[in-house]
PDB file of C-alpha atoms in Angstrom:
ATOM      1  CA  UNK A   1     -43.044-102.049  55.069  1.00  0.00           C
ATOM      2  CA  UNK A   2     -40.485-100.346  57.191  1.00  0.00           C
ATOM      3  CA  UNK A   3     -36.830 -99.973  56.269  1.00  0.00           C
ATOM      4  CA  UNK A   4     -34.168-100.673  58.697  1.00  0.00           C
ATOM      5  CA  UNK A   5     -31.519 -98.055  59.225  1.00  0.00           C
ATOM      6  CA  UNK A   6     -28.684-100.438  58.416  1.00  0.00           C
ATOM      7  CA  UNK A   7     -29.992-101.115  54.824  1.00  0.00           C
ATOM      8  CA  UNK A   8     -29.810 -97.580  53.423  1.00  0.00           C
ATOM      9  CA  UNK A   9     -25.977 -97.472  53.171  1.00  0.00           C
ATOM     10  CA  UNK A  10     -26.132-100.581  50.951  1.00  0.00           C
ATOM     11  CA  UNK A  11     -28.818 -99.032  48.713  1.00  0.00           C
ATOM     12  CA  UNK A  12     -26.835 -95.793  48.478  1.00  0.00           C
ATOM     13  CA  UNK A  13     -23.708 -97.711  47.483  1.00  0.00           C
ATOM     14  CA  UNK A  14     -25.636 -99.511  44.713  1.00  0.00           C
ATOM     15  CA  UNK A  15     -27.071 -96.235  43.349  1.00  0.00           C
ATOM     16  CA  UNK A  16     -23.651 -94.546  43.382  1.00  0.00           C
ATOM     17  CA  UNK A  17     -22.106 -97.585  41.672  1.00  0.00           C
ATOM     18  CA  UNK A  18     -24.701 -97.519  38.879  1.00  0.00           C
ATOM     19  CA  UNK A  19     -24.168 -93.781  38.353  1.00  0.00           C
ATOM     20  CA  UNK A  20     -20.394 -94.156  38.198  1.00  0.00           C
ATOM     21  CA  UNK A  21     -20.602 -96.976  35.654  1.00  0.00           C
ATOM     22  CA  UNK A  22     -22.847 -94.809  33.449  1.00  0.00           C
ATOM     23  CA  UNK A  23     -20.395 -91.891  33.552  1.00  0.00           C
ATOM     24  CA  UNK A  24     -17.660 -93.802  31.752  1.00  0.00           C
ATOM     25  CA  UNK A  25     -19.539 -94.056  28.444  1.00  0.00           C
ATOM     26  CA  UNK A  26     -18.146 -92.156  25.412  1.00  0.00           C
ATOM     27  CA  UNK A  27     -19.595 -88.690  24.982  1.00  0.00           C
ATOM     28  CA  UNK A  28     -19.758 -86.288  22.055  1.00  0.00           C
ATOM     29  CA  UNK A  29     -16.552 -84.706  23.328  1.00  0.00           C
ATOM     30  CA  UNK A  30     -14.602 -87.968  23.370  1.00  0.00           C
ATOM     31  CA  UNK A  31     -16.188 -90.113  20.699  1.00  0.00           C
ATOM     32  CA  UNK A  32     -14.263 -92.769  18.831  1.00  0.00           C
ATOM     33  CA  UNK A  33     -13.611 -91.518  15.300  1.00  0.00           C
ATOM     34  CA  UNK A  34     -11.036 -91.320  12.547  1.00  0.00           C
ATOM     35  CA  UNK A  35      -9.261 -88.032  12.037  1.00  0.00           C
ATOM     36  CA  UNK A  36      -8.855 -86.643   8.521  1.00  0.00           C
ATOM     37  CA  UNK A  37      -6.529 -88.826   6.415  1.00  0.00           C
ATOM     38  CA  UNK A  38      -5.874 -91.170   9.353  1.00  0.00           C
ATOM     39  CA  UNK A  39      -5.113 -94.791   8.495  1.00  0.00           C
ATOM     40  CA  UNK A  40      -8.230 -96.940   8.800  1.00  0.00           C
ATOM     41  CA  UNK A  41      -7.529-100.661   8.484  1.00  0.00           C
ATOM     42  CA  UNK A  42     -11.216-101.611   8.314  1.00  0.00           C
ATOM     43  CA  UNK A  43     -11.947 -99.458   5.235  1.00  0.00           C
ATOM     44  CA  UNK A  44     -11.102-100.092   1.578  1.00  0.00           C
ATOM     45  CA  UNK A  45      -7.680 -98.707   0.595  1.00  0.00           C
ATOM     46  CA  UNK A  46      -6.804 -98.495   4.315  1.00  0.00           C
ATOM     47  CA  UNK A  47      -7.652 -94.806   4.690  1.00  0.00           C
ATOM     48  CA  UNK A  48     -10.458 -92.912   6.397  1.00  0.00           C
ATOM     49  CA  UNK A  49     -10.886 -90.347   3.601  1.00  0.00           C
ATOM     50  CA  UNK A  50     -13.226 -91.479   0.843  1.00  0.00           C
ATOM     51  CA  UNK A  51     -12.619 -91.008  -2.855  1.00  0.00           C
ATOM     52  CA  UNK A  52     -15.056 -88.534  -4.442  1.00  0.00           C
ATOM     53  CA  UNK A  53     -17.839 -90.114  -6.446  1.00  0.00           C
ATOM     54  CA  UNK A  54     -16.980 -90.161 -10.181  1.00  0.00           C
ATOM     55  CA  UNK A  55     -18.354 -87.021 -11.837  1.00  0.00           C
ATOM     56  CA  UNK A  56     -18.193 -84.927  -8.644  1.00  0.00           C
ATOM     57  CA  UNK A  57     -18.123 -81.184  -9.341  1.00  0.00           C
ATOM     58  CA  UNK A  58     -16.236 -78.827  -7.036  1.00  0.00           C
ATOM     59  CA  UNK A  59     -18.370 -76.549  -4.838  1.00  0.00           C
ATOM     60  CA  UNK A  60     -16.867 -73.329  -6.184  1.00  0.00           C
ATOM     61  CA  UNK A  61     -14.604 -72.121  -8.957  1.00  0.00           C
ATOM     62  CA  UNK A  62     -11.321 -72.826  -7.187  1.00  0.00           C
ATOM     63  CA  UNK A  63     -10.364 -75.358  -9.861  1.00  0.00           C
ATOM     64  CA  UNK A  64     -10.387 -72.816 -12.669  1.00  0.00           C
ATOM     65  CA  UNK A  65      -8.371 -69.631 -12.250  1.00  0.00           C
ATOM     66  CA  UNK A  66     -10.062 -66.256 -12.379  1.00  0.00           C
ATOM     67  CA  UNK A  67      -8.949 -64.466 -15.561  1.00  0.00           C
ATOM     68  CA  UNK A  68      -6.884 -61.293 -15.228  1.00  0.00           C
ATOM     69  CA  UNK A  69      -8.932 -59.457 -17.842  1.00  0.00           C
ATOM     70  CA  UNK A  70     -12.606 -59.123 -18.695  1.00  0.00           C
ATOM     71  CA  UNK A  71     -13.573 -62.518 -20.182  1.00  0.00           C
ATOM     72  CA  UNK A  72     -16.715 -61.213 -21.917  1.00  0.00           C
ATOM     73  CA  UNK A  73     -17.192 -58.491 -24.468  1.00  0.00           C
ATOM     74  CA  UNK A  74     -18.193 -55.208 -22.857  1.00  0.00           C
ATOM     75  CA  UNK A  75     -21.646 -54.404 -24.210  1.00  0.00           C
ATOM     76  CA  UNK A  76     -25.063 -53.218 -23.022  1.00  0.00           C
ATOM     77  CA  UNK A  77     -26.160 -56.750 -22.094  1.00  0.00           C
ATOM     78  CA  UNK A  78     -23.127 -57.187 -19.829  1.00  0.00           C
ATOM     79  CA  UNK A  79     -23.763 -53.830 -18.143  1.00  0.00           C
ATOM     80  CA  UNK A  80     -27.446 -54.709 -17.674  1.00  0.00           C
ATOM     81  CA  UNK A  81     -26.444 -58.009 -16.060  1.00  0.00           C
ATOM     82  CA  UNK A  82     -23.890 -56.172 -13.920  1.00  0.00           C
ATOM     83  CA  UNK A  83     -26.504 -53.664 -12.775  1.00  0.00           C
ATOM     84  CA  UNK A  84     -28.937 -56.448 -11.902  1.00  0.00           C
ATOM     85  CA  UNK A  85     -26.306 -58.363  -9.899  1.00  0.00           C
ATOM     86  CA  UNK A  86     -25.027 -55.130  -8.302  1.00  0.00           C
ATOM     87  CA  UNK A  87     -28.541 -54.226  -7.147  1.00  0.00           C
ATOM     88  CA  UNK A  88     -28.905 -57.670  -5.564  1.00  0.00           C
ATOM     89  CA  UNK A  89     -25.503 -58.207  -3.950  1.00  0.00           C
ATOM     90  CA  UNK A  90     -23.856 -54.794  -3.588  1.00  0.00           C
ATOM     91  CA  UNK A  91     -26.494 -52.099  -3.130  1.00  0.00           C
ATOM     92  CA  UNK A  92     -27.505 -53.140   0.409  1.00  0.00           C
ATOM     93  CA  UNK A  93     -24.167 -51.712   1.593  1.00  0.00           C
ATOM     94  CA  UNK A  94     -22.864 -49.577  -1.298  1.00  0.00           C
ATOM     95  CA  UNK A  95     -26.305 -48.155  -2.303  1.00  0.00           C
ATOM     96  CA  UNK A  96     -27.423 -47.957  -5.916  1.00  0.00           C
ATOM     97  CA  UNK A  97     -25.157 -45.029  -6.738  1.00  0.00           C
ATOM     98  CA  UNK A  98     -21.986 -46.463  -5.185  1.00  0.00           C
ATOM     99  CA  UNK A  99     -21.569 -43.829  -2.481  1.00  0.00           C
ATOM    100  CA  UNK A 100     -21.568 -46.378   0.367  1.00  0.00           C
ATOM    101  CA  UNK A 101     -24.780 -45.377   2.114  1.00  0.00           C
ATOM    102  CA  UNK A 102     -26.951 -48.449   1.569  1.00  0.00           C
ATOM    103  CA  UNK A 103     -29.783 -49.621   3.786  1.00  0.00           C
ATOM    104  CA  UNK A 104     -27.482 -51.882   5.830  1.00  0.00           C
ATOM    105  CA  UNK A 105     -25.202 -48.919   6.542  1.00  0.00           C
ATOM    106  CA  UNK A 106     -28.196 -46.793   7.530  1.00  0.00           C
ATOM    107  CA  UNK A 107     -29.005 -49.469  10.129  1.00  0.00           C
ATOM    108  CA  UNK A 108     -25.561 -49.277  11.767  1.00  0.00           C
ATOM    109  CA  UNK A 109     -23.183 -51.436   9.707  1.00  0.00           C
ATOM    110  CA  UNK A 110     -19.784 -49.807   9.034  1.00  0.00           C
ATOM    111  CA  UNK A 111     -19.849 -47.747   5.839  1.00  0.00           C
ATOM    112  CA  UNK A 112     -17.833 -49.079   2.890  1.00  0.00           C
ATOM    113  CA  UNK A 113     -15.690 -46.662   0.898  1.00  0.00           C
ATOM    114  CA  UNK A 114     -17.363 -44.789  -1.921  1.00  0.00           C
ATOM    115  CA  UNK A 115     -16.635 -46.118  -5.388  1.00  0.00           C
ATOM    116  CA  UNK A 116     -16.170 -42.500  -6.454  1.00  0.00           C
ATOM    117  CA  UNK A 117     -12.974 -41.932  -4.458  1.00  0.00           C
ATOM    118  CA  UNK A 118      -9.836 -41.261  -6.467  1.00  0.00           C
ATOM    119  CA  UNK A 119      -8.248 -44.513  -5.262  1.00  0.00           C
ATOM    120  CA  UNK A 120     -11.132 -46.725  -6.413  1.00  0.00           C
ATOM    121  CA  UNK A 121     -11.700 -44.824  -9.666  1.00  0.00           C
ATOM    122  CA  UNK A 122      -8.090 -45.576 -10.596  1.00  0.00           C
ATOM    123  CA  UNK A 123      -8.212 -49.222  -9.450  1.00  0.00           C
ATOM    124  CA  UNK A 124      -8.232 -51.844 -12.231  1.00  0.00           C
ATOM    125  CA  UNK A 125     -11.307 -54.015 -12.746  1.00  0.00           C
ATOM    126  CA  UNK A 126      -9.294 -56.996 -11.478  1.00  0.00           C
ATOM    127  CA  UNK A 127      -9.132 -55.300  -8.046  1.00  0.00           C
ATOM    128  CA  UNK A 128     -12.928 -55.062  -7.871  1.00  0.00           C
ATOM    129  CA  UNK A 129     -13.286 -58.700  -8.951  1.00  0.00           C
ATOM    130  CA  UNK A 130     -10.717 -59.747  -6.326  1.00  0.00           C
ATOM    131  CA  UNK A 131     -12.579 -57.864  -3.567  1.00  0.00           C
ATOM    132  CA  UNK A 132     -15.887 -59.448  -4.607  1.00  0.00           C
ATOM    133  CA  UNK A 133     -14.191 -62.867  -4.588  1.00  0.00           C
ATOM    134  CA  UNK A 134     -12.177 -62.652  -1.359  1.00  0.00           C
ATOM    135  CA  UNK A 135     -13.797 -59.819   0.573  1.00  0.00           C
ATOM    136  CA  UNK A 136     -11.972 -56.856   2.058  1.00  0.00           C
ATOM    137  CA  UNK A 137     -12.145 -55.302   5.520  1.00  0.00           C
ATOM    138  CA  UNK A 138     -15.599 -56.115   6.914  1.00  0.00           C
ATOM    139  CA  UNK A 139     -16.913 -57.157   3.497  1.00  0.00           C
ATOM    140  CA  UNK A 140     -17.780 -60.836   3.315  1.00  0.00           C
ATOM    141  CA  UNK A 141     -16.284 -62.807   0.385  1.00  0.00           C
ATOM    142  CA  UNK A 142     -18.866 -63.547  -2.300  1.00  0.00           C
ATOM    143  CA  UNK A 143     -16.842 -66.343  -3.953  1.00  0.00           C
ATOM    144  CA  UNK A 144     -19.534 -68.942  -3.314  1.00  0.00           C
ATOM    145  CA  UNK A 145     -22.469 -66.622  -4.053  1.00  0.00           C
ATOM    146  CA  UNK A 146     -21.528 -64.762  -7.235  1.00  0.00           C
ATOM    147  CA  UNK A 147     -20.265 -66.666 -10.318  1.00  0.00           C
ATOM    148  CA  UNK A 148     -17.029 -65.423 -11.911  1.00  0.00           C
ATOM    149  CA  UNK A 149     -18.830 -64.062 -14.996  1.00  0.00           C
ATOM    150  CA  UNK A 150     -21.178 -62.032 -12.795  1.00  0.00           C
ATOM    151  CA  UNK A 151     -18.239 -60.643 -10.790  1.00  0.00           C
ATOM    152  CA  UNK A 152     -16.797 -59.213 -13.991  1.00  0.00           C
ATOM    153  CA  UNK A 153     -20.220 -57.850 -14.976  1.00  0.00           C
ATOM    154  CA  UNK A 154     -20.545 -56.152 -11.572  1.00  0.00           C
ATOM    155  CA  UNK A 155     -17.035 -54.694 -11.911  1.00  0.00           C
ATOM    156  CA  UNK A 156     -17.898 -53.300 -15.364  1.00  0.00           C
ATOM    157  CA  UNK A 157     -21.105 -51.779 -13.979  1.00  0.00           C
ATOM    158  CA  UNK A 158     -19.186 -50.199 -11.073  1.00  0.00           C
ATOM    159  CA  UNK A 159     -16.832 -48.643 -13.614  1.00  0.00           C
ATOM    160  CA  UNK A 160     -19.875 -47.280 -15.478  1.00  0.00           C
ATOM    161  CA  UNK A 161     -21.180 -45.844 -12.180  1.00  0.00           C
ATOM    162  CA  UNK A 162     -17.832 -44.173 -11.594  1.00  0.00           C
ATOM    163  CA  UNK A 163     -17.827 -42.680 -15.085  1.00  0.00           C
ATOM    164  CA  UNK A 164     -21.394 -41.430 -14.647  1.00  0.00           C
ATOM    165  CA  UNK A 165     -20.365 -39.384 -11.602  1.00  0.00           C
ATOM    166  CA  UNK A 166     -17.068 -38.036 -12.938  1.00  0.00           C
ATOM    167  CA  UNK A 167     -17.623 -37.109 -16.565  1.00  0.00           C
ATOM    168  CA  UNK A 168     -17.631 -33.506 -17.678  1.00  0.00           C
ATOM    169  CA  UNK A 169     -20.074 -32.185 -20.264  1.00  0.00           C
ATOM    170  CA  UNK A 170     -17.150 -31.649 -22.646  1.00  0.00           C
ATOM    171  CA  UNK A 171     -16.464 -35.415 -22.638  1.00  0.00           C
ATOM    172  CA  UNK A 172     -19.959 -36.217 -23.959  1.00  0.00           C
ATOM    173  CA  UNK A 173     -20.695 -36.753 -27.651  1.00  0.00           C
ATOM    174  CA  UNK A 174     -22.434 -33.754 -29.307  1.00  0.00           C
ATOM    175  CA  UNK A 175     -25.852 -35.467 -29.467  1.00  0.00           C
ATOM    176  CA  UNK A 176     -25.852 -36.245 -25.753  1.00  0.00           C
ATOM    177  CA  UNK A 177     -24.486 -32.798 -24.923  1.00  0.00           C
ATOM    178  CA  UNK A 178     -27.359 -31.073 -26.739  1.00  0.00           C
ATOM    179  CA  UNK A 179     -29.866 -33.453 -25.096  1.00  0.00           C
ATOM    180  CA  UNK A 180     -28.428 -32.557 -21.691  1.00  0.00           C
ATOM    181  CA  UNK A 181     -28.646 -28.842 -22.477  1.00  0.00           C
ATOM    182  CA  UNK A 182     -32.301 -29.219 -23.531  1.00  0.00           C
ATOM    183  CA  UNK A 183     -33.074 -31.137 -20.334  1.00  0.00           C
ATOM    184  CA  UNK A 184     -31.479 -28.419 -18.212  1.00  0.00           C
ATOM    185  CA  UNK A 185     -33.575 -25.710 -19.901  1.00  0.00           C
ATOM    186  CA  UNK A 186     -36.779 -27.721 -19.621  1.00  0.00           C
ATOM    187  CA  UNK A 187     -37.105 -28.304 -23.383  1.00  0.00           C
ATOM    188  CA  UNK A 188     -37.879 -32.035 -23.621  1.00  0.00           C
ATOM    189  CA  UNK A 189     -38.342 -32.134 -27.417  1.00  0.00           C
ATOM    190  CA  UNK A 190     -35.808 -34.185 -29.333  1.00  0.00           C
ATOM    191  CA  UNK A 191     -34.046 -32.862 -32.382  1.00  0.00           C
ATOM    192  CA  UNK A 192     -36.099 -33.633 -35.487  1.00  0.00           C
ATOM    193  CA  UNK A 193     -39.380 -33.666 -33.487  1.00  0.00           C
ATOM    194  CA  UNK A 194     -39.721 -29.881 -33.299  1.00  0.00           C
TER     195      UNK A 194
END
């Protein structure tokens, strides 16, 4: 079947018309929707925002304030928990000794400050907890990753790290001082086991 030359303008007009009608449909950019808290007459209570389901628990701890002081008793269990959480969340950047040369830093991430600087050694524990919660500089906030109790445990462990690097031999109890002296001379026997 052969087409006549005077029919193709009609076919072209039909194709263009169909395409233009299809272009007027709503897209993802301009979709009909309710904005936050906009009045919605078709919904119960006349609002677009839904009431939370009874018993809903908030995603993070924003409903309860973070205490200004250590909420738990400082003991070996708390420091052990702090070390465990520090090794998981902090050591990739701060390294296990707190000098700021973790594996992420060795791969090109900006180095964090050392915990052993004068400024951070004199900072209160609340400052460390606040930085863990809200982030600081290029550090991401860990509010939704680390529970409040673990933030305080990490802060206590960081303080223990700081003390371990800046304590003189004279500050040690006599038993630990003599143990340190034996270790430095190579004598590994304990007192009473001689």
